[in-house]
Every structure is written in C-alpha cells, then in structure tokens.
Short mmCIF file of C-alpha atoms and ligand atoms in Angstrom, two decimals:
data_model
loop_
_atom_site.label_atom_id
_atom_site.label_comp_id
_atom_site.label_asym_id
_atom_site.label_seq_id
_atom_site.Cartn_x
_atom_site.Cartn_y
_atom_site.Cartn_z
CA MET A 1 -0.20 -0.23 0.12
CA ALA A 2 2.93 2.35 0.72
CA ASN A 3 4.53 1.69 -2.09
CA LEU A 4 1.80 2.51 -4.17
CA LEU A 5 0.97 5.83 -2.45
CA THR A 6 4.70 6.27 -3.05
CA LEU A 7 4.26 5.56 -6.76
CA LEU A 8 0.83 7.64 -6.84
CA PHE A 9 2.70 10.68 -5.42
CA TYR A 10 5.65 10.62 -8.00
CA VAL A 11 2.68 10.36 -11.13
CA GLU A 12 1.18 13.05 -9.36
CA MET A 13 4.13 15.18 -9.07
CA ILE A 14 5.50 14.29 -12.56
CA VAL A 15 1.50 15.23 -13.96
CA VAL A 16 1.62 18.54 -12.01
CA SER A 17 4.91 19.92 -13.04
CA GLY A 18 4.00 19.66 -16.58
CA PHE A 19 4.44 16.40 -18.07
CA SER A 20 0.52 15.88 -19.26
CA LEU A 21 0.27 17.67 -22.81
CA GLY A 22 -0.71 20.78 -22.27
CA ALA A 23 -3.25 22.32 -24.77
CA SER A 24 -0.22 23.70 -27.11
CA GLY A 25 1.49 20.27 -27.01
CA LEU A 26 4.46 21.62 -25.90
CA ASN A 27 5.52 20.20 -22.15
CA MET A 28 8.56 21.29 -19.57
CA ASN A 29 9.60 17.12 -19.47
CA TYR A 30 9.67 16.80 -23.22
CA TYR A 31 13.18 15.40 -23.14
CA LEU A 32 12.88 13.58 -19.90
CA PHE A 33 13.13 10.49 -21.98
CA SER A 34 14.86 11.14 -25.25
CA CYS A 35 17.40 13.09 -24.36
CA PRO A 36 17.73 13.93 -20.26
CA LEU A 37 20.87 16.00 -20.03
CA ALA A 38 19.27 18.25 -22.61
CA GLU A 39 18.90 21.06 -20.06
CA LEU A 40 21.81 20.66 -18.18
CA ILE A 41 24.05 20.86 -21.87
CA VAL A 42 22.13 24.31 -22.90
CA LYS A 43 22.88 25.78 -19.47
CA ASN A 44 26.28 24.74 -19.09
CA THR A 45 26.84 25.90 -22.81
CA VAL A 46 25.22 29.21 -22.11
CA ASN A 47 27.19 29.74 -18.56
CA ARG A 48 30.59 28.57 -20.62
CA ALA A 49 29.87 31.16 -23.22
CA LEU A 50 28.97 34.13 -21.36
CA GLN A 51 31.68 33.79 -18.76
CA ASN A 52 33.98 34.61 -21.56
CA ASP A 53 31.55 37.27 -23.14
CA PRO A 54 28.69 38.45 -20.74
CA THR A 55 27.44 40.48 -23.39
CA LEU A 56 25.92 37.27 -25.15
CA ALA A 57 23.40 37.14 -23.14
CA ALA A 58 21.54 40.18 -24.76
CA GLY A 59 22.32 38.52 -28.36
CA LEU A 60 20.53 35.05 -26.90
CA VAL A 61 17.22 36.80 -25.56
CA ARG A 62 17.22 39.00 -28.69
CA MET A 63 17.78 36.62 -31.18
CA HIS A 64 14.64 34.04 -29.54
CA PHE A 65 12.26 37.10 -29.71
CA HIS A 66 13.05 37.64 -33.32
CA ASP A 67 12.70 34.11 -34.12
CA CYS A 68 9.21 33.93 -32.36
CA PHE A 69 7.88 36.96 -33.56
CA ILE A 70 8.84 35.75 -37.35
CA GLU A 71 6.60 32.43 -38.41
CA GLY A 72 6.40 31.49 -34.54
CA CYS A 73 9.13 30.50 -32.65
CA ASP A 74 10.50 27.67 -35.00
CA GLY A 75 14.01 28.46 -35.29
CA SER A 76 13.73 30.23 -38.56
CA VAL A 77 16.00 33.31 -37.62
CA LEU A 78 19.19 30.45 -37.77
CA ILE A 79 18.41 29.59 -41.19
CA ASP A 80 21.13 30.59 -43.82
CA SER A 81 20.35 32.06 -47.15
CA THR A 82 20.92 30.18 -50.12
CA GLU A 83 21.44 31.14 -53.88
CA ASP A 84 17.68 31.20 -54.08
CA ASN A 85 16.54 31.97 -51.13
CA THR A 86 17.56 35.47 -48.82
CA ALA A 87 16.88 34.27 -44.97
CA GLU A 88 15.56 36.07 -42.05
CA LYS A 89 18.56 37.22 -40.74
CA ASP A 90 19.88 38.74 -43.85
CA SER A 91 17.13 41.54 -42.87
CA PRO A 92 18.40 44.90 -42.23
CA ALA A 93 16.54 44.18 -38.77
CA ASN A 94 18.12 40.99 -37.79
CA LEU A 95 22.00 42.12 -39.05
CA SER A 96 23.14 43.56 -35.59
CA LEU A 97 21.72 39.67 -34.12
CA ARG A 98 24.68 38.11 -32.15
CA GLY A 99 25.25 34.53 -30.20
CA TYR A 100 24.90 32.05 -33.12
CA GLU A 101 27.71 30.19 -32.32
CA VAL A 102 26.48 29.37 -28.83
CA ILE A 103 23.36 27.80 -30.49
CA ASP A 104 25.91 25.87 -32.86
CA ASP A 105 27.96 24.73 -29.58
CA ILE A 106 24.77 23.43 -28.07
CA LYS A 107 23.46 21.96 -30.84
CA GLU A 108 27.05 19.99 -31.84
CA ALA A 109 26.87 18.82 -27.71
CA LEU A 110 23.52 18.02 -28.20
CA GLU A 111 23.48 16.04 -31.36
CA ASN A 112 26.55 13.84 -29.86
CA GLN A 113 24.57 12.83 -27.04
CA CYS A 114 21.41 12.04 -28.73
CA PRO A 115 21.48 12.79 -32.64
CA GLY A 116 18.39 14.35 -33.95
CA VAL A 117 16.42 14.94 -30.85
CA VAL A 118 16.31 18.67 -29.47
CA SER A 119 15.30 20.84 -32.37
CA CYS A 120 17.15 24.61 -32.74
CA ALA A 121 13.80 26.15 -31.80
CA ASP A 122 14.03 24.88 -28.51
CA ILE A 123 17.81 25.26 -28.09
CA LEU A 124 17.09 29.10 -28.75
CA ALA A 125 14.21 29.30 -26.30
CA MET A 126 16.20 27.69 -23.33
CA ALA A 127 19.32 29.18 -24.31
CA ALA A 128 17.18 32.48 -23.96
CA ARG A 129 15.96 31.60 -20.66
CA ASP A 130 19.28 30.38 -19.20
CA ALA A 131 20.81 34.04 -20.38
CA VAL A 132 18.56 36.02 -18.73
CA PHE A 133 19.46 33.62 -15.09
CA PHE A 134 22.91 34.23 -15.94
CA ALA A 135 22.87 37.95 -16.38
CA GLY A 136 21.10 38.28 -12.61
CA GLY A 137 17.27 37.94 -14.18
CA PRO A 138 14.49 35.68 -13.05
CA VAL A 139 15.18 31.47 -12.97
CA TYR A 140 11.59 30.35 -15.15
CA ASP A 141 10.80 27.26 -16.73
CA ILE A 142 9.72 27.07 -20.30
CA PRO A 143 7.79 23.94 -22.12
CA LYS A 144 9.60 22.41 -24.56
CA GLY A 145 8.72 20.63 -28.16
CA ARG A 146 9.02 22.84 -30.59
CA LYS A 147 9.85 21.70 -34.35
CA ASP A 148 11.83 23.95 -36.34
CA GLY A 149 10.16 25.31 -39.60
CA THR A 150 11.13 24.97 -43.24
CA ARG A 151 10.57 28.51 -44.22
CA SER A 152 12.82 31.78 -43.46
CA LYS A 153 12.52 34.50 -45.92
CA ILE A 154 14.02 38.02 -45.42
CA GLU A 155 10.59 39.37 -46.36
CA ASP A 156 8.79 38.07 -43.70
CA THR A 157 10.57 40.19 -40.99
CA ILE A 158 8.84 43.48 -42.15
CA ASN A 159 6.72 42.06 -39.24
CA LEU A 160 9.16 43.36 -36.55
CA PRO A 161 8.34 46.18 -34.58
CA ALA A 162 10.09 49.20 -35.49
CA PRO A 163 12.49 51.29 -33.33
CA ILE A 164 10.61 54.18 -34.30
CA PHE A 165 7.17 52.67 -33.33
CA ASN A 166 5.21 54.67 -31.18
CA ALA A 167 3.07 53.10 -28.08
CA SER A 168 0.05 52.95 -29.70
CA GLN A 169 1.49 50.76 -32.98
CA LEU A 170 3.57 48.86 -30.08
CA ILE A 171 0.54 48.05 -28.75
CA LYS A 172 -0.96 47.09 -31.89
CA VAL A 173 1.47 44.54 -32.96
CA PHE A 174 1.79 43.02 -29.60
CA GLY A 175 -1.91 42.83 -29.29
CA GLN A 176 -2.23 41.04 -32.77
CA ARG A 177 0.01 37.90 -31.49
CA GLY A 178 -2.07 37.89 -28.14
CA PHE A 179 -0.05 40.19 -25.55
CA SER A 180 -1.34 42.96 -23.31
CA ALA A 181 -0.57 46.11 -23.23
CA LYS A 182 1.49 45.05 -19.92
CA ASP A 183 3.36 42.03 -21.77
CA MET A 184 4.54 44.05 -23.91
CA VAL A 185 5.99 46.39 -21.78
CA ALA A 186 7.36 43.76 -19.68
CA LEU A 187 9.17 42.36 -22.66
CA SER A 188 10.82 45.76 -23.42
CA GLY A 189 12.39 45.26 -20.36
CA ALA A 190 14.54 43.32 -22.22
CA HIS A 191 16.49 46.30 -23.12
CA THR A 192 17.81 46.22 -19.69
CA LEU A 193 20.18 44.04 -20.98
CA GLY A 194 22.40 45.49 -24.73
CA VAL A 195 23.14 47.97 -26.55
CA ALA A 196 21.44 50.19 -29.93
CA ARG A 197 23.38 51.11 -32.09
CA CYS A 198 23.39 55.19 -33.25
CA SER A 199 21.44 54.10 -36.64
CA SER A 200 18.43 52.84 -34.80
CA PHE A 201 18.30 56.20 -32.94
CA LYS A 202 19.86 59.12 -34.75
CA GLN A 203 16.22 60.10 -36.30
CA ARG A 204 15.76 60.88 -32.63
CA LEU A 205 18.47 63.55 -32.72
CA THR A 206 17.39 65.68 -35.86
CA PRO A 207 15.16 67.34 -35.15
CA LEU A 208 15.39 66.52 -31.52
CA ASP A 209 12.80 64.35 -30.00
CA PRO A 210 11.81 67.00 -27.05
CA SER A 211 11.09 63.52 -25.11
CA LEU A 212 14.92 63.47 -24.69
CA ASP A 213 16.59 64.66 -21.56
CA SER A 214 18.46 67.25 -22.82
CA GLN A 215 21.88 65.84 -20.86
CA PHE A 216 21.11 62.06 -22.77
CA ALA A 217 20.63 63.42 -26.38
CA LYS A 218 24.29 65.15 -25.92
CA THR A 219 25.53 61.63 -25.04
CA LEU A 220 23.66 60.03 -27.86
CA SER A 221 25.16 62.43 -30.32
CA LYS A 222 28.31 61.37 -28.87
CA ALA A 223 28.15 58.04 -29.63
CA CYS A 224 27.25 59.33 -33.23
CA SER A 225 29.92 60.91 -33.63
CA ALA A 226 31.74 57.40 -33.95
CA GLY A 227 29.45 56.22 -36.75
CA ASP A 228 26.27 54.74 -37.59
CA SER A 229 27.43 51.38 -36.04
CA ALA A 230 28.56 53.23 -32.75
CA GLU A 231 26.87 51.01 -29.39
CA GLN A 232 24.85 52.60 -26.89
CA PRO A 233 23.50 50.97 -23.92
CA PHE A 234 20.08 50.90 -22.82
CA ASP A 235 21.38 51.60 -19.31
CA SER A 236 24.18 52.11 -17.33
CA SER A 237 24.37 48.02 -16.59
CA ARG A 238 24.45 46.53 -19.84
CA ASN A 239 25.03 42.95 -18.85
CA ASP A 240 22.88 43.32 -15.44
CA PHE A 241 19.01 42.03 -15.98
CA ASP A 242 17.71 44.60 -13.44
CA ASN A 243 14.80 47.29 -13.46
CA LEU A 244 17.84 50.22 -14.20
CA TYR A 245 15.89 50.49 -17.62
CA PHE A 246 12.67 51.50 -16.56
CA ASN A 247 14.54 53.75 -14.24
CA ALA A 248 16.10 55.47 -17.68
CA LEU A 249 12.91 55.80 -18.96
CA VAL A 250 11.37 57.20 -15.78
CA SER A 251 14.87 59.87 -16.32
CA ASN A 252 13.80 60.68 -20.06
CA ASN A 253 16.97 58.54 -20.99
CA GLY A 254 15.80 56.15 -22.85
CA VAL A 255 17.81 54.95 -26.08
CA LEU A 256 14.73 54.17 -28.97
CA THR A 257 11.74 56.10 -29.90
CA SER A 258 10.15 52.75 -28.92
CA ASP A 259 11.90 52.97 -25.58
CA GLN A 260 11.01 56.38 -24.07
CA THR A 261 7.15 56.27 -25.72
CA LEU A 262 6.03 53.69 -23.02
CA TYR A 263 6.71 56.58 -20.34
CA THR A 264 5.79 59.44 -22.35
CA THR A 265 2.13 57.29 -23.61
CA PRO A 266 -0.85 57.91 -20.64
CA GLN A 267 -1.46 54.07 -21.22
CA THR A 268 1.85 52.49 -20.66
CA ARG A 269 3.00 55.23 -18.06
CA ASN A 270 1.92 53.42 -14.63
CA ILE A 271 3.36 50.26 -15.93
CA VAL A 272 6.65 52.10 -16.67
CA ASN A 273 6.13 53.86 -13.18
CA THR A 274 5.65 50.43 -11.39
CA TYR A 275 8.65 48.39 -12.88
CA ALA A 276 11.03 51.46 -12.21
CA MET A 277 9.93 50.93 -8.10
CA ASN A 278 9.37 47.17 -7.91
CA GLN A 279 11.86 44.92 -9.66
CA ALA A 280 10.05 41.97 -8.37
CA LEU A 281 7.02 42.22 -10.35
CA PHE A 282 8.99 43.34 -13.34
CA PHE A 283 10.71 39.82 -12.82
CA LEU A 284 7.78 38.38 -12.22
CA ASP A 285 5.73 40.16 -15.34
CA PHE A 286 8.54 39.45 -17.34
CA GLN A 287 8.64 35.68 -17.05
CA GLN A 288 5.05 34.88 -17.27
CA ALA A 289 5.61 37.01 -21.05
CA MET A 290 8.17 35.00 -21.82
CA VAL A 291 6.48 31.73 -21.45
CA LYS A 292 4.20 33.23 -23.43
CA MET A 293 6.24 34.58 -25.90
CA SER A 294 8.25 31.04 -26.30
CA LYS A 295 4.86 29.29 -27.59
CA LEU A 296 4.14 31.42 -30.42
CA ASP A 297 2.70 29.85 -33.22
CA VAL A 298 4.93 26.80 -32.67
CA LYS A 299 5.29 23.70 -34.73
CA GLU A 300 4.39 20.37 -33.39
CA GLY A 301 4.81 17.12 -34.30
CA SER A 302 5.00 16.83 -37.96
CA LYS A 303 4.34 20.18 -38.78
CA GLY A 304 8.39 20.48 -38.79
CA GLU A 305 11.38 18.60 -38.07
CA VAL A 306 14.23 18.61 -36.11
CA ARG A 307 17.15 20.12 -37.66
CA LYS A 308 20.63 18.40 -37.78
CA ASN A 309 22.42 21.40 -38.25
CA CYS A 310 20.32 24.75 -37.05
CA HIS A 311 22.13 26.61 -40.32
CA LYS A 312 20.18 24.55 -42.89
CA ILE A 313 16.65 22.92 -43.06
CA ASN A 314 17.28 19.23 -43.63
C1 HEM B 1 8.88 46.85 -28.37
C2 HEM B 1 9.60 46.96 -29.74
C3 HEM B 1 10.82 46.78 -29.74
C4 HEM B 1 11.61 46.93 -30.51
C5 HEM B 1 11.18 48.75 -31.21
C6 HEM B 1 12.87 46.64 -30.63
C7 HEM B 1 14.06 47.27 -31.58
C8 HEM B 1 15.58 47.23 -30.84
C9 HEM B 1 16.28 47.57 -31.70
C10 HEM B 1 16.28 48.54 -32.54
C11 HEM B 1 17.67 46.93 -30.97
C12 HEM B 1 19.26 47.66 -31.53
C13 HEM B 1 19.62 47.06 -32.67
C14 HEM B 1 20.84 47.90 -32.98
O1 HEM B 1 20.99 48.74 -33.24
O2 HEM B 1 22.23 47.23 -33.38
C15 HEM B 1 17.09 45.99 -29.67
C16 HEM B 1 18.04 45.46 -29.11
C17 HEM B 1 17.98 45.04 -28.33
N1 HEM B 1 16.48 44.28 -27.92
FE1 HEM B 1 14.85 45.27 -28.86
N2 HEM B 1 13.10 45.31 -29.42
C18 HEM B 1 11.91 45.28 -29.23
C19 HEM B 1 11.65 44.40 -27.96
C20 HEM B 1 12.65 43.45 -27.58
C21 HEM B 1 11.79 42.29 -27.11
C22 HEM B 1 9.97 41.88 -26.86
C23 HEM B 1 13.20 41.75 -26.60
C24 HEM B 1 13.11 40.35 -25.87
C25 HEM B 1 12.36 39.80 -25.47
C26 HEM B 1 14.21 42.16 -27.32
C27 HEM B 1 15.52 42.22 -26.68
C28 HEM B 1 16.61 42.58 -27.21
C29 HEM B 1 18.33 42.83 -26.56
C30 HEM B 1 18.23 42.53 -25.69
C31 HEM B 1 18.68 44.20 -27.15
C32 HEM B 1 20.40 44.32 -27.61
C33 HEM B 1 20.70 43.11 -28.31
C34 HEM B 1 22.49 43.86 -28.26
O3 HEM B 1 23.03 44.28 -27.58
O4 HEM B 1 23.09 42.36 -28.90
N3 HEM B 1 13.51 43.57 -27.80
N4 HEM B 1 16.01 46.26 -29.98
#
C-alpha cells in the first residue's frame, strides 16, 4: 500500500510539473526520456559562453524574440541564406543579432549526446531563458517540444516592430500576437540588457525629440559621432538584468523612440513607473510574458522537423 501511495505521489508530481500535454502540446519534461541531459547541456554551454563574453546574454534574448515574432518560435532566424533564398537573418533588422555561435555549440553537444532529438527552436528558447538567469534575471521554466520550421524569408521580417514605433503601434503589433500592453512593456524590459547602434536612434537627434532629456541627447550625439555602428547601452548596466531600464525611461533617458514612448504615453506610463519602483514585479511579469512568447505559433509533431544543423533545413 505504501509503495502504491509513493507511486501515485510521483505520478502526480510529474503531472503537476507539466508532464501532461498542455493545450499547445508542449511540455516541461519533453526531453526527460529522449535526451535527459538536454537542459543541463544547454545551461552549461550558455554559462561557459557568457563567462567569456557576458554581452552575449543580450544577443541570445533578442534572437529568441526575433525568432518567435516571425513564423513563430521555430528556429527560422537561424537558417542561412542560399542561392535561391534570402533568409530572415540577412534582413537589416537582423544584421546585428549576436550569439549564433553559442547555439551552434549547444547543437553540436546535443547531437553528440542524442542525435536528431532536440530542435534548434527549443535550444534557442532554453538558451535565452538561461541567459536571462545568468545576467541576474528571474529563473523560470519553459515547456519544450517546438519543431524547427522550413521557411525563412527576408520579406517576413517586415513584421518585426520598428524602433520608431510609438506606444499605440507597439500595443497593436504585440496585441495581434495575443500580448497585453503590460506584457509588451514587460518584454521591452529585455532592453535592460545590451545596446543599440546609432543607426537605430539617430533620427531622434535631428530634429531633437522633445521627449529626450537634454543631457542624454548629448550622450547619444556623442555616441553617433563615432558612426552608425557605434553602440549605446540601453541603461547603465548593459550586462545586468535589472530594472534600471525602466528608471532610465522615467528620467527620459530611453535610447529608442520605442523605449521612451512607453513612458510618455499615458496608457503605459504607470506600468513603467511600477516596474521602475518594483523590480520583483517586473521579474514576475517578464517571466510570464517570456513563457507566453516562447509558445508563439509553435510547430509540433509533423508540422516541423528537428534540424540536424541549425543553419539549414534537413
Ligand atoms: C517593443 C518592441 C521592440 C523594438 C522596436 C526593439 C528594437 C530593438 C532595436 C532597434 C535594438 C538595437 C539593434 C541595433 O541597433 O543593433 C534592440 C536591441 C535589443 N533588443 Fe529589442 N526591440 C523590441 C522589443 C524587444 C523584446 C520583446 C526583446 C526580448 C524579449 C528585445 C531584446 C533586445 C535586446 C536584448 C537587445 C540588445 C541586443 C544586443 O545588445 O545585441 N527587444 N531592440
């Protein structure tokens, strides 16, 4: 009897922890039997890479976002262009994506361990999650089971939000994918990591964007004096996942139009204020929104494949 109860307890634990198929068919323990070390291999590889170059955390988080917003989270952003096809990664919006080599290292390790099992889309989703944690952000689990897509076309990237968007435009494009305004602001908090290049914000300098703090305008102009590719961190701690990005917005020190608009627009201003004052709440909302994003239009079962090489379809 005691053994039976113990067994029932474990079965329940597994079900509660997400082993049962959710509505989407993804689940937390997808690789439990087929590749039990998958999570560990991803985490260790990400940690090693970020110990060498902490700036890559930003690259991995952004790459996951750009993957999910175009064709769903299906690794389409990782595919290389061929003679007959210009892929997403060669779109101007993707030229500054970074961290492909980390995904390649993870894929190589996983193919050695359990060939043909772990999709590139799942690798990217797990790597982004581990990068957030490495940088000091929240720890959270994501369901797995995404398959890799076979379409990657430069023209699809027109659907990425532009840095010149105002809050209404951002609310609209995120809303079309099922995100609330609060989700969108929390996700924008990923800009607590990393940098923007001058080409992404120079239009705010002439004529001068009135929502830009005058001292900070000088900082941006100085950055741009080094050319279009010169980098400007979004906040004062580019490698730390914290809420300083929101504090920067409150001080009118947002780098992109699409950042500062979150504070200048009444509909989102209170959310920015709340996150600037309460980092724990930002972390909570961010992790929920990231899990939601990681489930965007995923391809399951025969709708996709597990690529052998993340750079090309099988
Ligand atoms: C709200 C709409 C968004 C817009 C318009 C936007 C736009 C941009 C732009 C223009 C850059 C700088 C690119 C460059 O100059 O090289 C950037 C960087 C970045 N974005 Fe976003 N983004 C948005 C939302 C997001 C979301 C939802 C995430 C992730 C969840 C994200 C993560 C990042 C990260 C981490 C960087 C820094 C990358 C690095 O340092 O390599 N962004 N974003």
